[in-house]
mmCIF file of N, CA and C in Angstrom:
data_model
loop_
_atom_site.group_PDB
_atom_site.id
_atom_site.type_symbol
_atom_site.label_atom_id
_atom_site.label_comp_id
_atom_site.label_asym_id
_atom_site.label_seq_id
_atom_site.Cartn_x
_atom_site.Cartn_y
_atom_site.Cartn_z
ATOM 1 N N LYS E 22 6.583 -3.059 -16.766
ATOM 2 C CA LYS E 22 5.822 -2.064 -16.029
ATOM 3 C C LYS E 22 6.448 -1.834 -14.662
ATOM 4 N N ASP E 23 6.236 -0.634 -14.148
ATOM 5 C CA ASP E 23 6.745 -0.273 -12.834
ATOM 6 C C ASP E 23 5.974 -1.033 -11.761
ATOM 7 N N LYS E 24 6.675 -1.559 -10.793
ATOM 8 C CA LYS E 24 6.061 -2.338 -9.720
ATOM 9 C C LYS E 24 6.264 -1.649 -8.374
ATOM 10 N N THR E 25 6.222 -0.314 -8.401
ATOM 11 C CA THR E 25 6.511 0.431 -7.178
ATOM 12 C C THR E 25 5.471 1.512 -6.909
ATOM 13 N N ALA E 26 5.419 1.892 -5.640
ATOM 14 C CA ALA E 26 4.760 3.124 -5.225
ATOM 15 C C ALA E 26 5.889 4.020 -4.756
ATOM 16 N N ARG E 27 5.768 5.313 -4.954
ATOM 17 C CA ARG E 27 6.825 6.252 -4.563
ATOM 18 C C ARG E 27 6.238 7.354 -3.707
ATOM 19 N N ILE E 28 6.942 7.669 -2.638
ATOM 20 C CA ILE E 28 6.527 8.751 -1.756
ATOM 21 C C ILE E 28 7.476 9.925 -1.991
ATOM 22 N N PHE E 29 6.921 11.035 -2.446
ATOM 23 C CA PHE E 29 7.693 12.253 -2.678
ATOM 24 C C PHE E 29 7.430 13.226 -1.546
ATOM 25 N N GLU E 30 8.488 13.754 -0.952
ATOM 26 C CA GLU E 30 8.338 14.797 0.055
ATOM 27 C C GLU E 30 8.419 16.119 -0.690
ATOM 28 N N VAL E 31 7.282 16.775 -0.858
ATOM 29 C CA VAL E 31 7.204 17.945 -1.736
ATOM 30 C C VAL E 31 7.950 19.167 -1.206
ATOM 31 N N ALA E 32 8.218 19.225 0.086
ATOM 32 C CA ALA E 32 8.900 20.384 0.655
ATOM 33 C C ALA E 32 10.419 20.332 0.466
ATOM 34 N N THR E 33 10.944 19.196 0.001
ATOM 35 C CA THR E 33 12.391 19.043 -0.160
ATOM 36 C C THR E 33 12.702 18.492 -1.542
ATOM 37 N N ASP E 34 13.974 18.462 -1.857
ATOM 38 C CA ASP E 34 14.435 17.856 -3.105
ATOM 39 C C ASP E 34 14.925 16.430 -2.864
ATOM 40 N N GLN E 35 14.492 15.836 -1.780
ATOM 41 C CA GLN E 35 14.913 14.506 -1.389
ATOM 42 C C GLN E 35 14.447 13.467 -2.420
ATOM 43 N N GLU E 36 15.265 12.439 -2.629
ATOM 44 C CA GLU E 36 14.874 11.344 -3.513
ATOM 45 C C GLU E 36 13.620 10.682 -2.957
ATOM 46 N N PRO E 37 12.724 10.221 -3.826
ATOM 47 C CA PRO E 37 11.498 9.587 -3.317
ATOM 48 C C PRO E 37 11.799 8.266 -2.618
ATOM 49 N N THR E 38 10.951 7.925 -1.668
ATOM 50 C CA THR E 38 10.990 6.610 -1.042
ATOM 51 C C THR E 38 10.291 5.653 -1.990
ATOM 52 N N ILE E 39 10.930 4.539 -2.301
ATOM 53 C CA ILE E 39 10.367 3.576 -3.252
ATOM 54 C C ILE E 39 9.899 2.340 -2.498
ATOM 55 N N LEU E 40 8.645 1.982 -2.701
ATOM 56 C CA LEU E 40 8.021 0.833 -2.050
ATOM 57 C C LEU E 40 7.690 -0.197 -3.126
ATOM 58 N N GLU E 41 8.170 -1.410 -2.950
ATOM 59 C CA GLU E 41 8.082 -2.404 -4.016
ATOM 60 C C GLU E 41 6.993 -3.451 -3.820
ATOM 61 N N HIS E 42 6.451 -3.871 -4.973
ATOM 62 C CA HIS E 42 5.528 -5.003 -5.088
ATOM 63 C C HIS E 42 6.087 -5.928 -6.160
ATOM 64 N N ASP E 43 5.432 -7.061 -6.357
ATOM 65 C CA ASP E 43 5.840 -8.008 -7.403
ATOM 66 C C ASP E 43 5.137 -7.759 -8.728
ATOM 67 N N SER E 44 4.140 -6.883 -8.737
ATOM 68 C CA SER E 44 3.369 -6.516 -9.935
ATOM 69 C C SER E 44 2.993 -5.046 -9.818
ATOM 70 N N PRO E 45 2.396 -4.448 -10.852
ATOM 71 C CA PRO E 45 2.018 -3.031 -10.777
ATOM 72 C C PRO E 45 1.128 -2.702 -9.578
ATOM 73 N N VAL E 46 1.329 -1.509 -9.042
ATOM 74 C CA VAL E 46 0.538 -1.005 -7.918
ATOM 75 C C VAL E 46 -0.677 -0.277 -8.476
ATOM 76 N N TRP E 47 -1.873 -0.628 -7.981
ATOM 77 C CA TRP E 47 -3.120 -0.054 -8.490
ATOM 78 C C TRP E 47 -3.848 0.816 -7.484
ATOM 79 N N ALA E 48 -3.438 0.778 -6.212
ATOM 80 C CA ALA E 48 -4.144 1.560 -5.192
ATOM 81 C C ALA E 48 -3.156 1.987 -4.120
ATOM 82 N N ALA E 49 -3.444 3.109 -3.486
ATOM 83 C CA ALA E 49 -2.624 3.573 -2.367
ATOM 84 C C ALA E 49 -3.445 4.496 -1.491
ATOM 85 N N GLY E 50 -3.213 4.428 -0.192
ATOM 86 C CA GLY E 50 -3.905 5.304 0.739
ATOM 87 C C GLY E 50 -3.102 5.491 2.007
ATOM 88 N N PHE E 51 -2.997 6.750 2.460
ATOM 89 C CA PHE E 51 -2.307 7.072 3.707
ATOM 90 C C PHE E 51 -3.264 6.992 4.886
ATOM 91 N N SER E 52 -2.725 6.618 6.053
ATOM 92 C CA SER E 52 -3.496 6.745 7.293
ATOM 93 C C SER E 52 -3.656 8.235 7.580
ATOM 94 N N THR E 53 -4.652 8.606 8.355
ATOM 95 C CA THR E 53 -4.933 10.021 8.585
ATOM 96 C C THR E 53 -3.787 10.745 9.288
ATOM 97 N N ASP E 54 -2.995 10.032 10.082
ATOM 98 C CA ASP E 54 -1.859 10.670 10.749
ATOM 99 C C ASP E 54 -0.591 10.654 9.886
ATOM 100 N N GLY E 55 -0.654 10.038 8.703
ATOM 101 C CA GLY E 55 0.474 10.003 7.787
ATOM 102 C C GLY E 55 1.565 9.005 8.138
ATOM 103 N N ARG E 56 1.359 8.215 9.182
ATOM 104 C CA ARG E 56 2.389 7.247 9.603
ATOM 105 C C ARG E 56 2.459 6.027 8.689
ATOM 106 N N PHE E 57 1.338 5.644 8.098
ATOM 107 C CA PHE E 57 1.289 4.417 7.315
ATOM 108 C C PHE E 57 0.771 4.681 5.908
ATOM 109 N N LEU E 58 1.249 3.875 4.975
ATOM 110 C CA LEU E 58 0.738 3.880 3.612
ATOM 111 C C LEU E 58 0.383 2.446 3.271
ATOM 112 N N CYS E 59 -0.804 2.240 2.769
ATOM 113 C CA CYS E 59 -1.212 0.930 2.294
ATOM 114 C C CYS E 59 -1.277 0.976 0.777
ATOM 115 N N THR E 60 -0.668 -0.009 0.133
ATOM 116 C CA THR E 60 -0.704 -0.106 -1.319
ATOM 117 C C THR E 60 -1.378 -1.414 -1.712
ATOM 118 N N GLY E 61 -2.084 -1.386 -2.836
ATOM 119 C CA GLY E 61 -2.729 -2.581 -3.373
ATOM 120 C C GLY E 61 -2.184 -2.858 -4.759
ATOM 121 N N SER E 62 -2.034 -4.128 -5.104
ATOM 122 C CA SER E 62 -1.338 -4.475 -6.332
ATOM 123 C C SER E 62 -1.994 -5.624 -7.091
ATOM 124 N N LYS E 63 -1.587 -5.702 -8.336
ATOM 125 C CA LYS E 63 -1.983 -6.826 -9.191
ATOM 126 C C LYS E 63 -1.427 -8.142 -8.644
ATOM 127 N N ASP E 64 -0.405 -8.077 -7.783
ATOM 128 C CA ASP E 64 0.192 -9.296 -7.215
ATOM 129 C C ASP E 64 -0.672 -9.940 -6.126
ATOM 130 N N LYS E 65 -1.904 -9.438 -5.958
ATOM 131 C CA LYS E 65 -2.895 -9.976 -5.025
ATOM 132 C C LYS E 65 -2.585 -9.662 -3.566
ATOM 133 N N THR E 66 -1.770 -8.632 -3.341
ATOM 134 C CA THR E 66 -1.458 -8.252 -1.969
ATOM 135 C C THR E 66 -1.743 -6.782 -1.721
ATOM 136 N N ALA E 67 -2.023 -6.505 -0.458
ATOM 137 C CA ALA E 67 -2.012 -5.142 0.062
ATOM 138 C C ALA E 67 -0.839 -5.119 1.030
ATOM 139 N N ARG E 68 -0.051 -4.063 0.981
ATOM 140 C CA ARG E 68 1.117 -3.962 1.850
ATOM 141 C C ARG E 68 1.018 -2.683 2.665
ATOM 142 N N ILE E 69 1.244 -2.825 3.955
ATOM 143 C CA ILE E 69 1.192 -1.680 4.867
ATOM 144 C C ILE E 69 2.619 -1.304 5.231
ATOM 145 N N PHE E 70 3.010 -0.106 4.822
ATOM 146 C CA PHE E 70 4.354 0.401 5.074
ATOM 147 C C PHE E 70 4.291 1.457 6.162
ATOM 148 N N GLU E 71 5.220 1.402 7.130
ATOM 149 C CA GLU E 71 5.378 2.489 8.083
ATOM 150 C C GLU E 71 6.319 3.486 7.412
ATOM 151 N N VAL E 72 5.802 4.654 7.073
ATOM 152 C CA VAL E 72 6.482 5.606 6.193
ATOM 153 C C VAL E 72 7.854 6.028 6.714
ATOM 154 N N ALA E 73 8.007 6.259 8.003
ATOM 155 C CA ALA E 73 9.249 6.813 8.545
ATOM 156 C C ALA E 73 10.327 5.769 8.829
ATOM 157 N N THR E 74 10.054 4.493 8.557
ATOM 158 C CA THR E 74 11.033 3.451 8.878
ATOM 159 C C THR E 74 11.346 2.612 7.644
ATOM 160 N N ASP E 75 12.360 1.777 7.784
ATOM 161 C CA ASP E 75 12.727 0.844 6.729
ATOM 162 C C ASP E 75 12.257 -0.578 7.038
ATOM 163 N N GLN E 76 11.278 -0.705 7.929
ATOM 164 C CA GLN E 76 10.770 -2.023 8.292
ATOM 165 C C GLN E 76 10.099 -2.691 7.099
ATOM 166 N N GLU E 77 10.151 -4.013 7.090
ATOM 167 C CA GLU E 77 9.434 -4.771 6.072
ATOM 168 C C GLU E 77 7.944 -4.503 6.232
ATOM 169 N N PRO E 78 7.212 -4.405 5.119
ATOM 170 C CA PRO E 78 5.771 -4.132 5.223
ATOM 171 C C PRO E 78 5.004 -5.335 5.746
ATOM 172 N N THR E 79 3.851 -5.056 6.322
ATOM 173 C CA THR E 79 2.898 -6.106 6.643
ATOM 174 C C THR E 79 2.177 -6.448 5.346
ATOM 175 N N ILE E 80 2.073 -7.727 5.023
ATOM 176 C CA ILE E 80 1.471 -8.144 3.758
ATOM 177 C C ILE E 80 0.139 -8.840 4.019
ATOM 178 N N LEU E 81 -0.907 -8.349 3.352
ATOM 179 C CA LEU E 81 -2.247 -8.931 3.421
ATOM 180 C C LEU E 81 -2.565 -9.520 2.049
ATOM 181 N N GLU E 82 -3.092 -10.736 2.023
ATOM 182 C CA GLU E 82 -3.322 -11.404 0.744
ATOM 183 C C GLU E 82 -4.800 -11.500 0.386
ATOM 184 N N HIS E 83 -5.076 -11.354 -0.906
ATOM 185 C CA HIS E 83 -6.391 -11.589 -1.499
ATOM 186 C C HIS E 83 -6.248 -12.706 -2.525
ATOM 187 N N ASP E 84 -7.361 -13.171 -3.076
ATOM 188 C CA ASP E 84 -7.338 -14.204 -4.114
ATOM 189 C C ASP E 84 -7.235 -13.623 -5.515
ATOM 190 N N SER E 85 -7.354 -12.310 -5.639
ATOM 191 C CA SER E 85 -7.271 -11.601 -6.922
ATOM 192 C C SER E 85 -6.573 -10.263 -6.681
ATOM 193 N N PRO E 86 -6.262 -9.519 -7.746
ATOM 194 C CA PRO E 86 -5.612 -8.217 -7.574
ATOM 195 C C PRO E 86 -6.378 -7.282 -6.640
ATOM 196 N N VAL E 87 -5.629 -6.480 -5.905
ATOM 197 C CA VAL E 87 -6.201 -5.504 -4.972
ATOM 198 C C VAL E 87 -6.351 -4.171 -5.689
ATOM 199 N N TRP E 88 -7.581 -3.685 -5.764
ATOM 200 C CA TRP E 88 -7.899 -2.470 -6.509
ATOM 201 C C TRP E 88 -8.130 -1.260 -5.621
ATOM 202 N N ALA E 89 -8.338 -1.463 -4.327
ATOM 203 C CA ALA E 89 -8.639 -0.335 -3.438
ATOM 204 C C ALA E 89 -8.053 -0.579 -2.058
ATOM 205 N N ALA E 90 -7.656 0.511 -1.399
ATOM 206 C CA ALA E 90 -7.144 0.436 -0.036
ATOM 207 C C ALA E 90 -7.406 1.767 0.638
ATOM 208 N N GLY E 91 -7.965 1.727 1.839
ATOM 209 C CA GLY E 91 -8.244 2.970 2.550
ATOM 210 C C GLY E 91 -8.360 2.746 4.046
ATOM 211 N N PHE E 92 -7.866 3.719 4.799
ATOM 212 C CA PHE E 92 -7.954 3.684 6.261
ATOM 213 C C PHE E 92 -9.218 4.383 6.717
ATOM 214 N N SER E 93 -9.743 3.958 7.867
ATOM 215 C CA SER E 93 -10.871 4.664 8.471
ATOM 216 C C SER E 93 -10.384 6.027 8.952
ATOM 217 N N THR E 94 -11.313 6.952 9.164
ATOM 218 C CA THR E 94 -10.926 8.311 9.552
ATOM 219 C C THR E 94 -10.211 8.361 10.895
ATOM 220 N N ASP E 95 -10.478 7.405 11.790
ATOM 221 C CA ASP E 95 -9.772 7.387 13.074
ATOM 222 C C ASP E 95 -8.477 6.579 13.003
ATOM 223 N N GLY E 96 -8.168 5.984 11.849
ATOM 224 C CA GLY E 96 -6.928 5.257 11.650
ATOM 225 C C GLY E 96 -6.885 3.873 12.265
ATOM 226 N N ARG E 97 -7.986 3.420 12.843
ATOM 227 C CA ARG E 97 -7.998 2.116 13.509
ATOM 228 C C ARG E 97 -8.203 0.959 12.560
ATOM 229 N N PHE E 98 -8.799 1.203 11.400
ATOM 230 C CA PHE E 98 -9.129 0.124 10.479
ATOM 231 C C PHE E 98 -8.609 0.417 9.078
ATOM 232 N N LEU E 99 -8.357 -0.655 8.356
ATOM 233 C CA LEU E 99 -7.970 -0.583 6.956
ATOM 234 C C LEU E 99 -8.927 -1.480 6.189
ATOM 235 N N CYS E 100 -9.408 -1.005 5.075
ATOM 236 C CA CYS E 100 -10.262 -1.812 4.216
ATOM 237 C C CYS E 100 -9.570 -1.949 2.861
ATOM 238 N N THR E 101 -9.510 -3.181 2.356
ATOM 239 C CA THR E 101 -8.973 -3.422 1.020
ATOM 240 C C THR E 101 -10.070 -4.043 0.174
ATOM 241 N N GLY E 102 -10.087 -3.712 -1.108
ATOM 242 C CA GLY E 102 -11.069 -4.254 -2.042
ATOM 243 C C GLY E 102 -10.349 -4.918 -3.193
ATOM 244 N N SER E 103 -10.913 -6.044 -3.646
ATOM 245 C CA SER E 103 -10.232 -6.848 -4.641
ATOM 246 C C SER E 103 -11.132 -7.174 -5.822
ATOM 247 N N LYS E 104 -10.500 -7.534 -6.922
ATOM 248 C CA LYS E 104 -11.215 -7.982 -8.109
ATOM 249 C C LYS E 104 -12.063 -9.225 -7.820
ATOM 250 N N ASP E 105 -11.705 -9.974 -6.767
ATOM 251 C CA ASP E 105 -12.466 -11.177 -6.425
ATOM 252 C C ASP E 105 -13.798 -10.857 -5.747
ATOM 253 N N LYS E 106 -14.175 -9.573 -5.743
ATOM 254 C CA LYS E 106 -15.455 -9.086 -5.215
ATOM 255 C C LYS E 106 -15.522 -9.181 -3.690
ATOM 256 N N THR E 107 -14.351 -9.111 -3.030
ATOM 257 C CA THR E 107 -14.336 -9.107 -1.575
ATOM 258 C C THR E 107 -13.729 -7.814 -1.069
ATOM 259 N N ALA E 108 -14.168 -7.427 0.105
ATOM 260 C CA ALA E 108 -13.543 -6.336 0.841
ATOM 261 C C ALA E 108 -13.135 -6.934 2.178
ATOM 262 N N ARG E 109 -11.952 -6.581 2.612
ATOM 263 C CA ARG E 109 -11.462 -7.102 3.894
ATOM 264 C C ARG E 109 -11.143 -5.937 4.797
ATOM 265 N N ILE E 110 -11.558 -6.053 6.056
ATOM 266 C CA ILE E 110 -11.335 -4.993 7.043
ATOM 267 C C ILE E 110 -10.434 -5.522 8.141
#
């Protein structure tokens, strides 16, 4: 199975940006300003990528697969939800 999230820039024919996990990606959400993408995976992590850079992502860990990820409307907070019945902010 694919273990990536891909960012396609629809206005160009540019190759997609590929963001990797160790297991399939089940959730993704952009910050409202588009600077960050958070992905959630079966590998029990949420990863925060700064879209315009090649920096290593910030990795947040859960005890079970991450099924949801979303930023607050003001972009100050990120909430992740996991199969372990927890949400982390």
